[in-house]
GROMACS .gro file of N, CA and C in nm:
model
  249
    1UNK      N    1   2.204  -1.736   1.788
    1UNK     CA    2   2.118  -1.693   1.896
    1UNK      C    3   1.972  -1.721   1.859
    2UNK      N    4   1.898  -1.789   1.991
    2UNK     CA    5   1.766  -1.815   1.938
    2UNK      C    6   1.687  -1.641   2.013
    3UNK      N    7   1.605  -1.604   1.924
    3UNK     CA    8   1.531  -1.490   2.026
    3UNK      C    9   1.378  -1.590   1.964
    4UNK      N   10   1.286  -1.579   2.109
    4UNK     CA   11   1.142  -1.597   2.089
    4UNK      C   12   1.087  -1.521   2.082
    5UNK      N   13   0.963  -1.534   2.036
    5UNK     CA   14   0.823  -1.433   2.068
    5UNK      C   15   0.692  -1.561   2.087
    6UNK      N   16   0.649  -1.486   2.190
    6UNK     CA   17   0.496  -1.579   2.235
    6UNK      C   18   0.365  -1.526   2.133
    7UNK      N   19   0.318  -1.588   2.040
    7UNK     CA   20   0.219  -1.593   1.939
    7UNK      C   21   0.154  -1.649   1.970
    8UNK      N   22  -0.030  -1.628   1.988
    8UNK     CA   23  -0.124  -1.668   2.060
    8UNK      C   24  -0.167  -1.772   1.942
    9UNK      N   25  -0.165  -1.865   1.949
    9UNK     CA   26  -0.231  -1.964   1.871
    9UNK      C   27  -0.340  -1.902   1.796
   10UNK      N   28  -0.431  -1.870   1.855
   10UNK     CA   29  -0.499  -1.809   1.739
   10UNK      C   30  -0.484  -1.731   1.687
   11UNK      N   31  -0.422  -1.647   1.666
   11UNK     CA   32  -0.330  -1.556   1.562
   11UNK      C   33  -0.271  -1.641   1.429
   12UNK      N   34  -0.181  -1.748   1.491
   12UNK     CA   35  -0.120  -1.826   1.421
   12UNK      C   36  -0.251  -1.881   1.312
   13UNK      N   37  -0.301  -1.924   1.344
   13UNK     CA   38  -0.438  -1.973   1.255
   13UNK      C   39  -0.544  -1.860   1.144
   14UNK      N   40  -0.518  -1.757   1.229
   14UNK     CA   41  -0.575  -1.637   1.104
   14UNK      C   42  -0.450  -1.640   1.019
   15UNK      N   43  -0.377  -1.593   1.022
   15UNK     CA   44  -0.249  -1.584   0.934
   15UNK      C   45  -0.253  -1.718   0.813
   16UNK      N   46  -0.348  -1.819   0.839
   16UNK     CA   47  -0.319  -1.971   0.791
   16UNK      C   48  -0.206  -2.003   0.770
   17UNK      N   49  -0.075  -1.986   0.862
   17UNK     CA   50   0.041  -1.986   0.837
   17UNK      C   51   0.070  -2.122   0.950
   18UNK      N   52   0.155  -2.175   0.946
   18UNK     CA   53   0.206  -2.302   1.079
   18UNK      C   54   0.319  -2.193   1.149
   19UNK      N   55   0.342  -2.242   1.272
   19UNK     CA   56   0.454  -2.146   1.342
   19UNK      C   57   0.595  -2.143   1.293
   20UNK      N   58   0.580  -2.245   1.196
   20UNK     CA   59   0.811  -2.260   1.079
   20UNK      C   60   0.718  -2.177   1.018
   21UNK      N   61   0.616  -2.157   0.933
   21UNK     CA   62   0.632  -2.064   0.824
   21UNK      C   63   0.599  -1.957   0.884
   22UNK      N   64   0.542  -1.889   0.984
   22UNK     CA   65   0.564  -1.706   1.031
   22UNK      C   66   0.692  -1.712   1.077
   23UNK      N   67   0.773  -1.769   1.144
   23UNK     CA   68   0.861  -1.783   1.217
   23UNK      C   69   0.968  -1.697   1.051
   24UNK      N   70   0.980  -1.821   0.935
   24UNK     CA   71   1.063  -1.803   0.836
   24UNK      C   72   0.977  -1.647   0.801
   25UNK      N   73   0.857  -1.617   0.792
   25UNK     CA   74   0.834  -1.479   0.717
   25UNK      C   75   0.890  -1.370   0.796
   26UNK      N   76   0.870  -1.401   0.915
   26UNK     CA   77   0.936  -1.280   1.029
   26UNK      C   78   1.053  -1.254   1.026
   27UNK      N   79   1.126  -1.376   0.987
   27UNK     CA   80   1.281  -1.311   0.991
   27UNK      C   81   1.302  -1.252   0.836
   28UNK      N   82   1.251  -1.296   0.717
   28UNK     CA   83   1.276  -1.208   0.640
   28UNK      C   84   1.213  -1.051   0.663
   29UNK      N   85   1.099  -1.044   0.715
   29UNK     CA   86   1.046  -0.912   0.721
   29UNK      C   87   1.164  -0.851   0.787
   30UNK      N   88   1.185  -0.842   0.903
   30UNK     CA   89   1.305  -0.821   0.989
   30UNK      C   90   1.460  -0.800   0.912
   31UNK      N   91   1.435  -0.900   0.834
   31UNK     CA   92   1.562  -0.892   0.718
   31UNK      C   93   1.592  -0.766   0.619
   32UNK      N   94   1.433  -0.756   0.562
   32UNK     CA   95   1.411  -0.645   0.459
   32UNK      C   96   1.428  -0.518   0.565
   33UNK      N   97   1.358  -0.532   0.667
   33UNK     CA   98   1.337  -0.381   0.730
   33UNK      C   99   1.475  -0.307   0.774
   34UNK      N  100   1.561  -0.414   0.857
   34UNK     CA  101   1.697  -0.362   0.834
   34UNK      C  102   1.776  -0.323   0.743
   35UNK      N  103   1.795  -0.390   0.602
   35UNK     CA  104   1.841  -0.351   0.537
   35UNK      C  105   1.754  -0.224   0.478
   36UNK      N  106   1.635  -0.211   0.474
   36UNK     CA  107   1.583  -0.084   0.451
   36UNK      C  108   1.602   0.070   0.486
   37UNK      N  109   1.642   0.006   0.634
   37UNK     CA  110   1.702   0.162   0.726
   37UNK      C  111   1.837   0.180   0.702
   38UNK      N  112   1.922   0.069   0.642
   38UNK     CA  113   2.086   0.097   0.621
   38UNK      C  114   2.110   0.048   0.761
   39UNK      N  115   2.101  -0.057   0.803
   39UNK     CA  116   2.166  -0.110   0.911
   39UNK      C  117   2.252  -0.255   0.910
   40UNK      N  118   2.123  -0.264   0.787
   40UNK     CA  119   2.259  -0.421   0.718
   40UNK      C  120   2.268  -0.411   0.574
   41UNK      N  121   2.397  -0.474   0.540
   41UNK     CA  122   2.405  -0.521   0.427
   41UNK      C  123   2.316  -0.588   0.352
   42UNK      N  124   2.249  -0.556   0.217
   42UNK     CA  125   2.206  -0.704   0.140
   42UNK      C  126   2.287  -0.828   0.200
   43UNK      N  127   2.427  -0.816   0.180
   43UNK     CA  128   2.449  -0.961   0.230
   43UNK      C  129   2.395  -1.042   0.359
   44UNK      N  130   2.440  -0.959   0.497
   44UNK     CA  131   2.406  -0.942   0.591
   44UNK      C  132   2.269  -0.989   0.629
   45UNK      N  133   2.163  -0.951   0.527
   45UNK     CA  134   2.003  -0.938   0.558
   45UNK      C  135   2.007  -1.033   0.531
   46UNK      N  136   2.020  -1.104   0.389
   46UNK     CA  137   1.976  -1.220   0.343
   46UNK      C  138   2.054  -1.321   0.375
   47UNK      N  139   2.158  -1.339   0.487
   47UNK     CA  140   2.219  -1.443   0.573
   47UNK      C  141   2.093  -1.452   0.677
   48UNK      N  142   2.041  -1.309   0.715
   48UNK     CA  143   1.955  -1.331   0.843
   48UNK      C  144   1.809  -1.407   0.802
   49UNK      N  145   1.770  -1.382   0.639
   49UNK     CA  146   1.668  -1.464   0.604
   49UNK      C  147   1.693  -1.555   0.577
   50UNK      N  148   1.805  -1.640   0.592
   50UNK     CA  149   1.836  -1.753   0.532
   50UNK      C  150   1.769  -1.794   0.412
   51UNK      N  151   1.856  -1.673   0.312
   51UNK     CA  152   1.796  -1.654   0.165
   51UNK      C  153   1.954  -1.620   0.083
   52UNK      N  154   1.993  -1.681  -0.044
   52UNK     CA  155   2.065  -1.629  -0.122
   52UNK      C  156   2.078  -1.504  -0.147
   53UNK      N  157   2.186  -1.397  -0.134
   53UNK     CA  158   2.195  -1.267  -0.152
   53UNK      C  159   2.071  -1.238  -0.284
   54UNK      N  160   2.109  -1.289  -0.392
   54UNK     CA  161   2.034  -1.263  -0.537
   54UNK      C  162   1.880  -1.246  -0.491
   55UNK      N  163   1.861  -1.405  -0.404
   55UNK     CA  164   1.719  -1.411  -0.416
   55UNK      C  165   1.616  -1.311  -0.284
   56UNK      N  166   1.755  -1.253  -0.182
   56UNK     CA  167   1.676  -1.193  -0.120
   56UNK      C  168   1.656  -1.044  -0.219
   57UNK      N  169   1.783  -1.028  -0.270
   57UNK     CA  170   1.700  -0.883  -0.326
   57UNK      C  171   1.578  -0.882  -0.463
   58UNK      N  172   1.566  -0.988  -0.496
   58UNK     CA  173   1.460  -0.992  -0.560
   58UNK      C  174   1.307  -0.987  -0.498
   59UNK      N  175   1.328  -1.035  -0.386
   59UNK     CA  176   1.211  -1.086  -0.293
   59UNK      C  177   1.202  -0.983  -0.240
   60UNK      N  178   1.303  -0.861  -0.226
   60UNK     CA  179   1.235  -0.744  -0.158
   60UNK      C  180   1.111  -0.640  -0.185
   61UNK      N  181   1.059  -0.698  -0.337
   61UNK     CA  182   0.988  -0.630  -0.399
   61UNK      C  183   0.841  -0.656  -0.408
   62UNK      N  184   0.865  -0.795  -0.295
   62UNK     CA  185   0.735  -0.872  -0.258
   62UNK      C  186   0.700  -0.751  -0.145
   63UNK      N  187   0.743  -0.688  -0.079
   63UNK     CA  188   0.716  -0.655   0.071
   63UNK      C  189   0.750  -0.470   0.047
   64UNK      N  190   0.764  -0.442  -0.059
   64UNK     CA  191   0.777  -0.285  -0.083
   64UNK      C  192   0.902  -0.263  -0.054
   65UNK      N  193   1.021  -0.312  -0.040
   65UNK     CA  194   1.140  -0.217  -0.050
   65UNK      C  195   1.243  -0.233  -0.144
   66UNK      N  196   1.279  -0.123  -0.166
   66UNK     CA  197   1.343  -0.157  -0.317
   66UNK      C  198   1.470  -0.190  -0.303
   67UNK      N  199   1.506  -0.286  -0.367
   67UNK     CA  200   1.657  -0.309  -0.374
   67UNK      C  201   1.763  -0.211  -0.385
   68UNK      N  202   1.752  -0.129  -0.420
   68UNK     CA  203   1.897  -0.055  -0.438
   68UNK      C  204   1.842   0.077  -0.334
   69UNK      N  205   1.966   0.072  -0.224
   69UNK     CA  206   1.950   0.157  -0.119
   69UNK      C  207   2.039   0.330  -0.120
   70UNK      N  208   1.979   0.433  -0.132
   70UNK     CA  209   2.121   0.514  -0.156
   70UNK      C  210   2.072   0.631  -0.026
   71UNK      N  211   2.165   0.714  -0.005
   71UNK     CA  212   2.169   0.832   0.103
   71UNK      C  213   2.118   0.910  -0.005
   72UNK      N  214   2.041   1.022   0.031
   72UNK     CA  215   1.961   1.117   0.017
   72UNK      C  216   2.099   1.223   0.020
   73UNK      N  217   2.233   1.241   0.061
   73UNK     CA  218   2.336   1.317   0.040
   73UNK      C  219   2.347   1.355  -0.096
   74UNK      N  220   2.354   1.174  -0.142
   74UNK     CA  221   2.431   1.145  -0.305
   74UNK      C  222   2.367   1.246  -0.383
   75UNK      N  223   2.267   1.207  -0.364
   75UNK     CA  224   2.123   1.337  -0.452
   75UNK      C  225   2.173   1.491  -0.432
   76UNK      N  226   2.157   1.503  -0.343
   76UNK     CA  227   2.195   1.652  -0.312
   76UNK      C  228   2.357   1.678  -0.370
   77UNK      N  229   2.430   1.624  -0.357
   77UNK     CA  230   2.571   1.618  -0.380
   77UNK      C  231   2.587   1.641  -0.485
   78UNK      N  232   2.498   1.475  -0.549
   78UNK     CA  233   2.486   1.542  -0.756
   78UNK      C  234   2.493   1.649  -0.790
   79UNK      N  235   2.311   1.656  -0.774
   79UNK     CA  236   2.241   1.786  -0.802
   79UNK      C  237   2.305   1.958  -0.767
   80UNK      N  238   2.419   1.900  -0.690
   80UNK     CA  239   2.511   2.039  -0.657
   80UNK      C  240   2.622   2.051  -0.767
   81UNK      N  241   2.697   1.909  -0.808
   81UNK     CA  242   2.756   1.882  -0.899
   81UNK      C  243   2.731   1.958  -1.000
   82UNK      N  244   2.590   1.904  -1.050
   82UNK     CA  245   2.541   1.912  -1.147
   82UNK      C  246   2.483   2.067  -1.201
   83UNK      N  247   2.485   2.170  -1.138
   83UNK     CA  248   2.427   2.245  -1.118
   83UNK      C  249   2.526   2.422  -1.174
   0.00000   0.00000   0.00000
């Protein structure tokens, strides 16, 4: 599926980016952010960045999100475990 977005040329030019390279950063951003909320897989994401699983989770650390994703349960769950 193609989805567009209309980017005002001059936008495109502050960014000093060409429209393939925002085009490629957007879908990784988009990539990371989903997998950030738990909506995709690492695998999943980094099919959508058209990025190697490995190399997208390395690259997530370019853009602030950390590779390893867990529920806030597990914690509590432990810590009940553990307790």
């Amino acid at each position: 599926a193609i989805i567009g977005i209309d980017i005002p040329e001059d936008f495109l030019a502050i960014t000093g980016k060409t429209s393939e390279e925002f085009a490629e950063d957007a879908r990784f951003l988009l990539a990371a952010k989903m997998f950030e909320l738990g909506r995709m897989s690492s695998g999943q994401a980094a099919r959508l960045a058209g990025m190697h699983r490995v190399d997208f989770l390395l690259a997530l650390g370019t853009v602030g999100v950390s590779m390893i994703q867990t529920d806030d349960t597990i914690f509590v769950t432990s810590w009940r475990v553990a307790e």
